[in-house]
Amino acid sequence: MSKNIVVGVTGGIAAYKTVEVVSRLKKMSYNVDVIMTKSAQEFVMPLTFQTLSKNKVVCDMFEKTNYYEVEHISLATKADAFLVCPATANIIGKVANGIADDFLSTTIMATKAPVIFALGMNTNMYENPIVQANIKKLKEYGYLFVDADEGFLACGTSGKGRLADTQTIIDSLEYALSKKDLQGKKVLVTAGPTTESIDPVRFITNHSSGKMGYEIAKAARLRGASVTLVSGKTNLSCPTGVNVVNVTSALEMKEEVIKHFDNSDIVIKAAAVADYRPKSVSDDKIKKTDENLSIELEKNPDILKELGQRKSNQILVGFCMETKDLIENAKKKLESKNLDFIVANNLKVEGAGFGTDTNVVSIIERNGNKTDYEKMSKFELANIILDKTLK
Ligand code: CTP
């Protein structure tokens, strides 16, 4: 069943950005109810939110309704999470001081759902010690915040106060909604390709987009883990709240992974590590001379195998990508690398592999159990992998 998000819009210019937030939440299949303060309606029309949320927008505390339900109480209890976006100095001040004098402030006061304030206001207001004291007080009561960014503000000044970007706000909301069954766990994930230099211009790499590893890191973070993501070169943005360590080559990846391994509880190696690297890296650009060019390659360390030998209490998970004999090869890798389980996929299957948002895998456990999964999103698969590590 889809979760219910109540979005409170207050009177700041950043209210126009809340339109995008609501639209994205709907696309993510949340049910969204919007409450607008009187000032918010000076910036954006209720009709905009009504059209996007497909729900009536509540603007007036004493609006006549056709059905009997005390609306601020019903939205307060219906909410799985409450997002105030933008949250101005005024709404922060009201809630911090127990004032409930309009529809939004009464609903916030009446809800037991997690409330997230996405701060957006003028820099001087943001820096005002009264506002800061109110924020501190609300944090102590357990209210959550998406801090404002620094940058150019609509009022013509520059500084802190700009509403955070949409993705950060949505990530924080999802974090508030998720079960925290990995709380206290340290998760180490690797993702993306490694890149092995030939000369200052060229390199050897592979088609890995890094999506699988990034989705695992994101899911683990949402479930409360403290996550380190050692990532090769990708075009993906850093998942909110994840400690990302960027690396280039397999040797660099190995160094970073070993550094974090002993202190990790769960280690998931989704990276596509280059098995070989050029034996020597030319200091200068290699010029075009003969018809053929040979580059001598030498073996890279098998990082996962070394982790398997080093492992003490960690749950160690590997990936296995093949184009034939998937299960036999996966079983061999599970054994030789001393893994707890391995996630195997065949590159030739539609919906599996590099660059896609989906994957089609089999998971093989140490006791020989094999489970085949239908095509699913990489995020769903990430959660299945994490469920298994908990078991
Ligand atoms: N792996 C690793 N270090 C390497 C090669 C692979 O840590 N040098 C890890 C990958 O991150 C993955 C698992 O080992 O979790 C399996 O990788 P894969 O490329 O499928 O297999 P390889 O062991 O490299 O064997 P082959 O290339 O012969 O299939």
CSV table of C-alpha atoms and ligand atoms in Angstrom, one decimal:
chain,number,residue,atom,x,y,z
A,1,MET,CA,0.0,0.0,0.0
A,2,SER,CA,1.3,3.4,-0.8
A,3,LYS,CA,2.5,5.6,2.0
A,4,ASN,CA,0.8,8.9,2.8
A,5,ILE,CA,2.9,12.1,2.8
A,6,VAL,CA,1.4,15.4,3.9
A,7,VAL,CA,3.3,18.3,2.5
A,8,GLY,CA,2.9,21.7,4.2
A,9,VAL,CA,3.8,24.7,2.0
A,10,THR,CA,4.6,28.0,3.7
A,11,GLY,CA,5.1,31.4,2.3
A,12,GLY,CA,8.5,31.6,0.8
A,13,ILE,CA,9.6,32.1,-2.8
A,14,ALA,CA,11.0,28.5,-2.7
A,15,ALA,CA,7.4,27.3,-2.7
A,16,TYR,CA,7.7,27.0,-6.5
A,17,LYS,CA,10.3,24.3,-5.9
A,18,THR,CA,7.8,22.3,-3.8
A,19,VAL,CA,5.8,21.8,-7.0
A,20,GLU,CA,8.7,19.7,-8.3
A,21,VAL,CA,8.9,17.8,-4.9
A,22,VAL,CA,5.2,17.0,-5.0
A,23,SER,CA,5.4,15.9,-8.6
A,24,ARG,CA,8.3,13.6,-7.9
A,25,LEU,CA,6.6,12.1,-4.8
A,26,LYS,CA,3.6,11.3,-6.9
A,27,LYS,CA,5.8,9.6,-9.6
A,28,MET,CA,7.2,7.5,-6.8
A,29,SER,CA,3.7,6.3,-6.0
A,30,TYR,CA,3.2,8.1,-2.7
A,31,ASN,CA,-0.2,9.5,-1.8
A,32,VAL,CA,0.3,13.2,-1.3
A,33,ASP,CA,-1.9,15.7,0.5
A,34,VAL,CA,-0.9,19.3,0.4
A,35,ILE,CA,-1.7,22.0,3.0
A,36,MET,CA,-0.9,25.6,2.1
A,37,THR,CA,-0.7,28.6,4.4
A,38,LYS,CA,-2.3,31.8,3.4
A,39,SER,CA,1.1,33.3,2.5
A,40,ALA,CA,2.0,30.3,0.4
A,41,GLN,CA,-1.0,30.9,-1.8
A,42,GLU,CA,0.5,34.3,-2.7
A,43,PHE,CA,3.4,32.4,-4.4
A,44,VAL,CA,1.8,29.3,-5.9
A,45,MET,CA,-1.8,28.6,-6.8
A,46,PRO,CA,-3.5,25.8,-4.9
A,47,LEU,CA,-4.7,24.4,-8.2
A,48,THR,CA,-1.1,23.6,-9.2
A,49,PHE,CA,-0.7,21.3,-6.2
A,50,GLN,CA,-4.2,19.9,-6.6
A,51,THR,CA,-3.5,19.0,-10.2
A,52,LEU,CA,-0.2,17.3,-9.3
A,53,SER,CA,-1.3,15.6,-6.1
A,54,LYS,CA,-4.7,14.6,-7.4
A,55,ASN,CA,-6.0,15.5,-4.0
A,56,LYS,CA,-7.9,18.5,-2.7
A,57,VAL,CA,-5.5,21.1,-1.3
A,58,VAL,CA,-6.3,22.3,2.2
A,59,CYS,CA,-6.0,26.1,2.6
A,60,ASP,CA,-8.5,27.1,5.1
A,61,MET,CA,-9.0,25.9,8.7
A,62,PHE,CA,-12.8,26.6,8.6
A,63,GLU,CA,-13.5,25.7,5.0
A,64,LYS,CA,-17.0,24.1,4.6
A,65,THR,CA,-16.7,20.4,3.8
A,66,ASN,CA,-19.3,18.0,2.5
A,67,TYR,CA,-18.3,15.2,4.9
A,68,TYR,CA,-17.8,15.1,8.6
A,69,GLU,CA,-14.2,14.7,9.4
A,70,VAL,CA,-12.1,17.1,11.5
A,71,GLU,CA,-9.7,17.6,8.6
A,72,HIS,CA,-6.6,18.7,10.5
A,73,ILE,CA,-6.9,15.7,12.8
A,74,SER,CA,-7.6,13.3,9.9
A,75,LEU,CA,-4.5,14.5,7.9
A,76,ALA,CA,-2.5,14.4,11.1
A,77,THR,CA,-3.3,10.7,11.7
A,78,LYS,CA,-3.3,9.8,8.0
A,79,ALA,CA,0.3,11.0,7.5
A,80,ASP,CA,3.1,8.5,7.5
A,81,ALA,CA,5.5,11.4,7.2
A,82,PHE,CA,5.0,15.2,7.2
A,83,LEU,CA,7.2,17.5,5.1
A,84,VAL,CA,7.2,21.2,5.5
A,85,CYS,CA,8.7,22.7,2.4
A,86,PRO,CA,9.8,25.4,2.4
A,87,ALA,CA,9.9,25.8,6.1
A,88,THR,CA,10.1,29.6,6.9
A,89,ALA,CA,11.3,31.2,10.1
A,90,ASN,CA,7.6,31.8,10.9
A,91,ILE,CA,6.5,28.2,10.9
A,92,ILE,CA,9.6,27.1,12.8
A,93,GLY,CA,8.9,29.8,15.4
A,94,LYS,CA,5.3,28.8,15.7
A,95,VAL,CA,5.9,25.1,16.1
A,96,ALA,CA,8.8,25.6,18.5
A,97,ASN,CA,6.6,27.7,20.7
A,98,GLY,CA,3.5,25.6,20.6
A,99,ILE,CA,1.4,27.9,18.5
A,100,ALA,CA,-1.3,26.3,16.4
A,101,ASP,CA,-3.3,29.1,14.8
A,102,ASP,CA,-3.9,27.9,11.2
A,103,PHE,CA,-4.5,24.6,9.4
A,104,LEU,CA,-0.8,23.8,8.9
A,105,SER,CA,0.4,24.5,12.4
A,106,THR,CA,-2.6,22.7,14.0
A,107,THR,CA,-2.0,19.6,11.9
A,108,ILE,CA,1.8,19.6,12.7
A,109,MET,CA,0.9,19.9,16.4
A,110,ALA,CA,-1.6,17.0,16.1
A,111,THR,CA,0.5,14.5,14.2
A,112,LYS,CA,2.6,11.7,15.6
A,113,ALA,CA,4.3,11.1,12.2
A,114,PRO,CA,7.9,12.2,11.7
A,115,VAL,CA,8.0,15.8,10.7
A,116,ILE,CA,10.7,17.1,8.4
A,117,PHE,CA,11.3,20.8,8.0
A,118,ALA,CA,13.1,21.7,4.7
A,119,LEU,CA,14.5,25.1,5.6
A,120,GLY,CA,14.2,28.0,3.1
A,121,MET,CA,14.5,31.6,4.0
A,122,ASN,CA,16.6,34.8,3.7
A,123,THR,CA,20.2,34.5,5.0
A,124,ASN,CA,19.7,37.1,7.8
A,125,MET,CA,16.6,35.3,9.0
A,126,TYR,CA,18.4,32.0,8.9
A,127,GLU,CA,21.3,33.3,10.9
A,128,ASN,CA,19.1,35.1,13.4
A,129,PRO,CA,19.8,33.5,16.8
A,130,ILE,CA,16.1,33.3,17.6
A,131,VAL,CA,15.6,31.1,14.5
A,132,GLN,CA,18.6,29.0,15.3
A,133,ALA,CA,17.4,28.5,18.9
A,134,ASN,CA,14.0,27.4,17.6
A,135,ILE,CA,15.7,24.9,15.2
A,136,LYS,CA,17.8,23.6,18.1
A,137,LYS,CA,14.7,23.2,20.3
A,138,LEU,CA,12.8,21.4,17.6
A,139,LYS,CA,15.7,19.0,17.0
A,140,GLU,CA,15.7,18.2,20.6
A,141,TYR,CA,12.0,17.3,20.4
A,142,GLY,CA,12.9,14.9,17.5
A,143,TYR,CA,11.8,17.0,14.6
A,144,LEU,CA,13.9,16.4,11.5
A,145,PHE,CA,15.5,19.0,9.3
A,146,VAL,CA,16.9,19.4,5.8
A,147,ASP,CA,19.3,22.2,6.2
A,148,ALA,CA,19.3,25.1,3.7
A,149,ASP,CA,22.0,25.3,1.1
A,150,GLU,CA,24.3,28.2,0.5
A,151,GLY,CA,24.0,30.2,-2.7
A,152,PHE,CA,22.3,33.0,-4.5
A,153,LEU,CA,18.9,33.9,-3.0
A,154,ALA,CA,15.9,35.3,-4.7
A,155,CYS,CA,16.0,38.4,-2.4
A,156,GLY,CA,19.3,39.3,-4.2
A,157,THR,CA,21.7,38.3,-1.4
A,158,SER,CA,24.1,35.4,-1.3
A,159,GLY,CA,24.5,33.1,1.7
A,160,LYS,CA,22.8,30.3,3.5
A,161,GLY,CA,19.1,29.9,3.3
A,162,ARG,CA,18.4,28.4,-0.1
A,163,LEU,CA,16.1,25.4,-0.1
A,164,ALA,CA,18.0,22.2,-0.5
A,165,ASP,CA,17.7,20.4,-3.9
A,166,THR,CA,14.8,18.2,-4.6
A,167,GLN,CA,16.7,15.0,-4.4
A,168,THR,CA,18.1,15.8,-1.0
A,169,ILE,CA,14.6,16.6,0.3
A,170,ILE,CA,13.2,13.4,-1.1
A,171,ASP,CA,16.1,11.3,0.3
A,172,SER,CA,15.5,12.8,3.7
A,173,LEU,CA,11.8,12.0,3.5
A,174,GLU,CA,12.5,8.4,2.5
A,175,TYR,CA,15.0,8.1,5.3
A,176,ALA,CA,12.3,9.2,7.8
A,177,LEU,CA,9.9,6.7,6.4
A,178,SER,CA,12.1,3.6,6.3
A,179,LYS,CA,12.5,0.9,8.8
A,180,LYS,CA,15.9,1.1,10.4
A,181,ASP,CA,16.8,-2.6,10.7
A,182,LEU,CA,20.4,-1.9,9.8
A,183,GLN,CA,20.9,0.7,12.5
A,184,GLY,CA,24.3,0.4,14.1
A,185,LYS,CA,25.7,-1.7,11.2
A,186,LYS,CA,28.7,-0.6,9.1
A,187,VAL,CA,28.2,-1.5,5.5
A,188,LEU,CA,31.0,-1.3,2.9
A,189,VAL,CA,29.9,-1.3,-0.8
A,190,THR,CA,32.0,-1.1,-3.9
A,191,ALA,CA,30.6,0.1,-7.2
A,192,GLY,CA,31.4,1.0,-10.8
A,193,PRO,CA,34.3,0.1,-13.0
A,194,THR,CA,38.0,0.4,-12.3
A,195,THR,CA,40.0,2.4,-14.9
A,196,GLU,CA,43.6,1.3,-15.7
A,197,SER,CA,45.8,3.8,-17.3
A,198,ILE,CA,47.8,3.1,-20.5
A,199,ASP,CA,49.3,6.6,-20.9
A,200,PRO,CA,48.3,10.1,-19.9
A,201,VAL,CA,45.5,9.9,-22.5
A,202,ARG,CA,44.2,6.4,-22.7
A,203,PHE,CA,42.9,3.8,-20.3
A,204,ILE,CA,41.2,0.3,-20.1
A,205,THR,CA,37.9,0.0,-18.4
A,206,ASN,CA,34.5,-1.7,-18.7
A,207,HIS,CA,30.8,-0.9,-19.2
A,208,SER,CA,29.8,-0.9,-15.5
A,209,SER,CA,27.6,2.1,-14.7
A,210,GLY,CA,27.8,1.6,-10.9
A,211,LYS,CA,24.0,1.7,-10.6
A,212,MET,CA,23.8,-1.6,-8.7
A,213,GLY,CA,26.3,-0.6,-6.0
A,214,TYR,CA,24.9,2.9,-5.7
A,215,GLU,CA,21.4,1.4,-5.1
A,216,ILE,CA,22.8,-0.9,-2.4
A,217,ALA,CA,24.5,2.0,-0.7
A,218,LYS,CA,21.3,4.1,-0.8
A,219,ALA,CA,19.1,1.2,0.5
A,220,ALA,CA,21.5,0.4,3.3
A,221,ARG,CA,21.6,4.1,4.3
A,222,LEU,CA,17.8,4.3,4.3
A,223,ARG,CA,17.7,1.3,6.6
A,224,GLY,CA,19.9,3.1,9.1
A,225,ALA,CA,23.4,1.7,8.3
A,226,SER,CA,26.5,3.7,8.3
A,227,VAL,CA,27.6,3.3,4.7
A,228,THR,CA,31.0,3.7,2.9
A,229,LEU,CA,30.9,3.4,-0.9
A,230,VAL,CA,34.2,2.9,-2.6
A,231,SER,CA,33.4,3.9,-6.2
A,232,GLY,CA,35.1,3.8,-9.5
A,233,LYS,CA,34.4,6.5,-12.1
A,234,THR,CA,30.6,6.8,-12.7
A,235,ASN,CA,28.2,9.5,-13.7
A,236,LEU,CA,26.0,9.0,-10.6
A,237,SER,CA,25.5,11.5,-7.9
A,238,CYS,CA,26.5,10.6,-4.4
A,239,PRO,CA,23.6,9.1,-2.4
A,240,THR,CA,22.6,11.3,0.5
A,241,GLY,CA,24.2,10.4,3.8
A,242,VAL,CA,26.7,7.9,2.3
A,243,ASN,CA,30.4,8.3,2.7
A,244,VAL,CA,31.7,8.1,-0.9
A,245,VAL,CA,35.4,7.3,-1.5
A,246,ASN,CA,36.3,7.9,-5.2
A,247,VAL,CA,39.0,5.7,-6.7
A,248,THR,CA,40.3,5.0,-10.2
A,249,SER,CA,42.3,1.8,-10.5
A,250,ALA,CA,41.9,-1.6,-9.0
A,251,LEU,CA,45.0,-1.0,-6.8
A,252,GLU,CA,43.4,2.1,-5.4
A,253,MET,CA,40.2,0.3,-4.8
A,254,LYS,CA,42.0,-2.4,-3.0
A,255,GLU,CA,43.8,0.0,-0.7
A,256,GLU,CA,40.5,1.8,0.2
A,257,VAL,CA,38.5,-1.4,0.7
A,258,ILE,CA,41.2,-3.0,2.9
A,259,LYS,CA,41.3,0.2,5.0
A,260,HIS,CA,37.6,-0.1,5.8
A,261,PHE,CA,37.2,-3.8,5.8
A,262,ASP,CA,38.1,-4.7,9.4
A,263,ASN,CA,35.7,-2.1,10.7
A,264,SER,CA,32.7,-3.3,8.6
A,265,ASP,CA,29.9,-5.7,9.4
A,266,ILE,CA,28.6,-6.2,5.9
A,267,VAL,CA,30.7,-6.0,2.7
A,268,ILE,CA,29.1,-6.1,-0.7
A,269,LYS,CA,31.4,-6.0,-3.7
A,270,ALA,CA,29.4,-4.9,-6.7
A,271,ALA,CA,32.3,-3.2,-8.5
A,272,ALA,CA,33.5,-4.5,-11.9
A,273,VAL,CA,37.2,-4.7,-11.2
A,274,ALA,CA,39.5,-4.9,-14.1
A,275,ASP,CA,41.3,-8.2,-13.9
A,276,TYR,CA,44.4,-6.8,-15.7
A,277,ARG,CA,46.2,-3.5,-15.9
A,278,PRO,CA,49.0,-2.4,-18.3
A,279,LYS,CA,52.3,-3.6,-17.0
A,280,SER,CA,53.8,-0.2,-17.4
A,281,VAL,CA,52.1,3.2,-17.8
A,282,SER,CA,53.8,5.4,-20.3
A,283,ASP,CA,54.7,8.9,-19.0
A,284,ASP,CA,54.1,10.3,-22.4
A,285,LYS,CA,51.4,9.9,-24.9
A,286,ILE,CA,52.1,6.7,-27.0
A,287,LYS,CA,52.5,7.8,-30.6
A,288,LYS,CA,51.0,6.0,-33.6
A,289,THR,CA,53.9,4.2,-35.3
A,290,ASP,CA,53.6,0.5,-36.3
A,291,GLU,CA,50.5,-1.2,-37.8
A,292,ASN,CA,49.9,-3.2,-34.6
A,293,LEU,CA,50.4,-2.2,-31.0
A,294,SER,CA,50.6,-4.7,-28.2
A,295,ILE,CA,50.2,-3.7,-24.6
A,296,GLU,CA,51.4,-6.1,-22.0
A,297,LEU,CA,49.0,-6.6,-19.2
A,298,GLU,CA,49.6,-7.9,-15.7
A,299,LYS,CA,47.0,-9.3,-13.3
A,300,ASN,CA,45.3,-7.1,-10.8
A,301,PRO,CA,44.8,-8.4,-7.3
A,302,ASP,CA,41.5,-10.2,-6.7
A,303,ILE,CA,40.2,-7.9,-4.0
A,304,LEU,CA,37.3,-10.0,-3.1
A,305,LYS,CA,39.4,-13.1,-2.7
A,306,GLU,CA,41.8,-11.3,-0.4
A,307,LEU,CA,38.8,-10.2,1.7
A,308,GLY,CA,37.6,-13.8,1.8
A,309,GLN,CA,40.9,-14.8,3.3
A,310,ARG,CA,40.9,-11.9,5.8
A,311,LYS,CA,37.3,-12.1,6.9
A,312,SER,CA,36.4,-12.6,10.6
A,313,ASN,CA,32.8,-11.8,11.4
A,314,GLN,CA,31.9,-9.9,8.3
A,315,ILE,CA,29.1,-11.0,6.0
A,316,LEU,CA,30.8,-11.0,2.6
A,317,VAL,CA,28.8,-10.8,-0.6
A,318,GLY,CA,30.1,-11.0,-4.2
A,319,PHE,CA,28.7,-10.5,-7.6
A,320,CYS,CA,29.2,-12.6,-10.6
A,321,MET,CA,28.6,-11.5,-14.1
A,322,GLU,CA,28.8,-14.1,-16.9
A,323,THR,CA,27.8,-14.7,-20.4
A,324,LYS,CA,27.7,-18.5,-20.1
A,325,ASP,CA,27.7,-21.3,-17.4
A,326,LEU,CA,26.3,-18.8,-14.9
A,327,ILE,CA,25.5,-21.0,-12.0
A,328,GLU,CA,28.7,-23.3,-12.2
A,329,ASN,CA,30.9,-20.2,-12.4
A,330,ALA,CA,29.0,-18.5,-9.6
A,331,LYS,CA,29.4,-21.6,-7.3
A,332,LYS,CA,33.1,-21.7,-8.0
A,333,LYS,CA,33.5,-18.0,-7.1
A,334,LEU,CA,31.4,-18.4,-4.0
A,335,GLU,CA,33.8,-21.2,-2.8
A,336,SER,CA,37.1,-19.8,-4.0
A,337,LYS,CA,36.4,-16.3,-2.6
A,338,ASN,CA,35.0,-17.6,0.7
A,339,LEU,CA,31.7,-15.7,0.4
A,340,ASP,CA,28.5,-15.9,2.4
A,341,PHE,CA,26.5,-15.6,-0.8
A,342,ILE,CA,26.9,-14.5,-4.4
A,343,VAL,CA,24.6,-12.6,-6.7
A,344,ALA,CA,24.9,-13.9,-10.2
A,345,ASN,CA,23.6,-12.5,-13.4
A,346,ASN,CA,23.9,-13.3,-17.1
A,347,LEU,CA,24.7,-10.3,-19.2
A,348,LYS,CA,22.8,-11.8,-22.2
A,349,VAL,CA,19.5,-11.9,-20.3
A,350,GLU,CA,17.2,-8.9,-21.2
A,351,GLY,CA,16.9,-6.5,-18.3
A,352,ALA,CA,20.1,-7.7,-16.6
A,353,GLY,CA,23.6,-6.2,-16.5
A,354,PHE,CA,25.4,-2.9,-17.2
A,355,GLY,CA,23.6,0.4,-17.4
A,356,THR,CA,20.1,-0.8,-16.8
A,357,ASP,CA,17.8,0.2,-13.9
A,358,THR,CA,16.8,-3.4,-13.5
A,359,ASN,CA,18.5,-6.7,-13.0
A,360,VAL,CA,17.7,-10.4,-13.3
A,361,VAL,CA,19.7,-12.6,-10.9
A,362,SER,CA,20.1,-15.8,-9.0
A,363,ILE,CA,21.4,-15.7,-5.5
A,364,ILE,CA,23.5,-18.7,-4.3
A,365,GLU,CA,24.2,-19.3,-0.7
A,366,ARG,CA,27.0,-21.2,1.0
A,367,ASN,CA,24.7,-24.1,1.9
A,368,GLY,CA,24.0,-24.5,-1.8
A,369,ASN,CA,20.5,-22.9,-1.8
A,370,LYS,CA,19.8,-21.1,-5.0
A,371,THR,CA,17.0,-18.6,-5.5
A,372,ASP,CA,16.1,-17.3,-9.0
A,373,TYR,CA,14.5,-13.9,-9.1
A,374,GLU,CA,12.4,-12.3,-11.8
A,375,LYS,CA,13.4,-9.0,-13.4
A,376,MET,CA,13.2,-6.2,-10.8
A,377,SER,CA,14.6,-2.7,-10.1
A,378,LYS,CA,18.1,-2.6,-8.8
A,379,PHE,CA,16.7,-0.8,-5.7
A,380,GLU,CA,14.4,-3.7,-5.0
A,381,LEU,CA,17.3,-6.2,-5.5
A,382,ALA,CA,19.4,-4.1,-3.2
A,383,ASN,CA,16.9,-4.6,-0.4
A,384,ILE,CA,16.7,-8.3,-1.0
A,385,ILE,CA,20.5,-8.6,-0.8
A,386,LEU,CA,20.4,-6.6,2.5
A,387,ASP,CA,17.5,-8.7,3.9
A,388,LYS,CA,19.7,-11.8,3.2
A,389,THR,CA,22.7,-10.3,5.0
A,390,LEU,CA,20.5,-9.8,8.1
A,391,LYS,CA,19.4,-13.4,8.0
B,1,CTP,N1,36.5,-9.0,-8.0
B,1,CTP,C1,37.4,-8.4,-7.2
B,1,CTP,N2,38.7,-8.2,-7.7
B,1,CTP,C2,39.0,-8.6,-9.0
B,1,CTP,C3,38.0,-9.2,-9.8
B,1,CTP,C4,36.7,-9.4,-9.3
B,1,CTP,O1,37.1,-8.0,-6.1
B,1,CTP,N3,40.2,-8.4,-9.4
B,1,CTP,C5,35.1,-9.2,-7.4
B,1,CTP,C6,34.0,-8.5,-8.1
B,1,CTP,O2,33.7,-7.2,-7.4
B,1,CTP,C7,32.8,-9.4,-7.9
B,1,CTP,C8,33.5,-10.8,-7.9
B,1,CTP,O3,34.8,-10.6,-7.6
B,1,CTP,O4,32.1,-9.2,-6.7
B,1,CTP,C9,33.3,-11.5,-9.2
B,1,CTP,O5,33.8,-10.8,-10.3
B,1,CTP,P1,33.8,-11.3,-11.8
B,1,CTP,O6,34.3,-10.3,-12.7
B,1,CTP,O7,32.4,-11.9,-12.1
B,1,CTP,O8,34.8,-12.6,-11.7
B,1,CTP,P2,36.3,-12.7,-11.6
B,1,CTP,O9,36.7,-13.2,-10.3
B,1,CTP,O10,37.0,-11.5,-12.1
B,1,CTP,O11,36.5,-13.9,-12.7
B,1,CTP,P3,36.3,-14.0,-14.3
B,1,CTP,O12,36.7,-12.6,-14.8
B,1,CTP,O13,37.3,-15.0,-14.7
B,1,CTP,O14,34.9,-14.3,-14.5
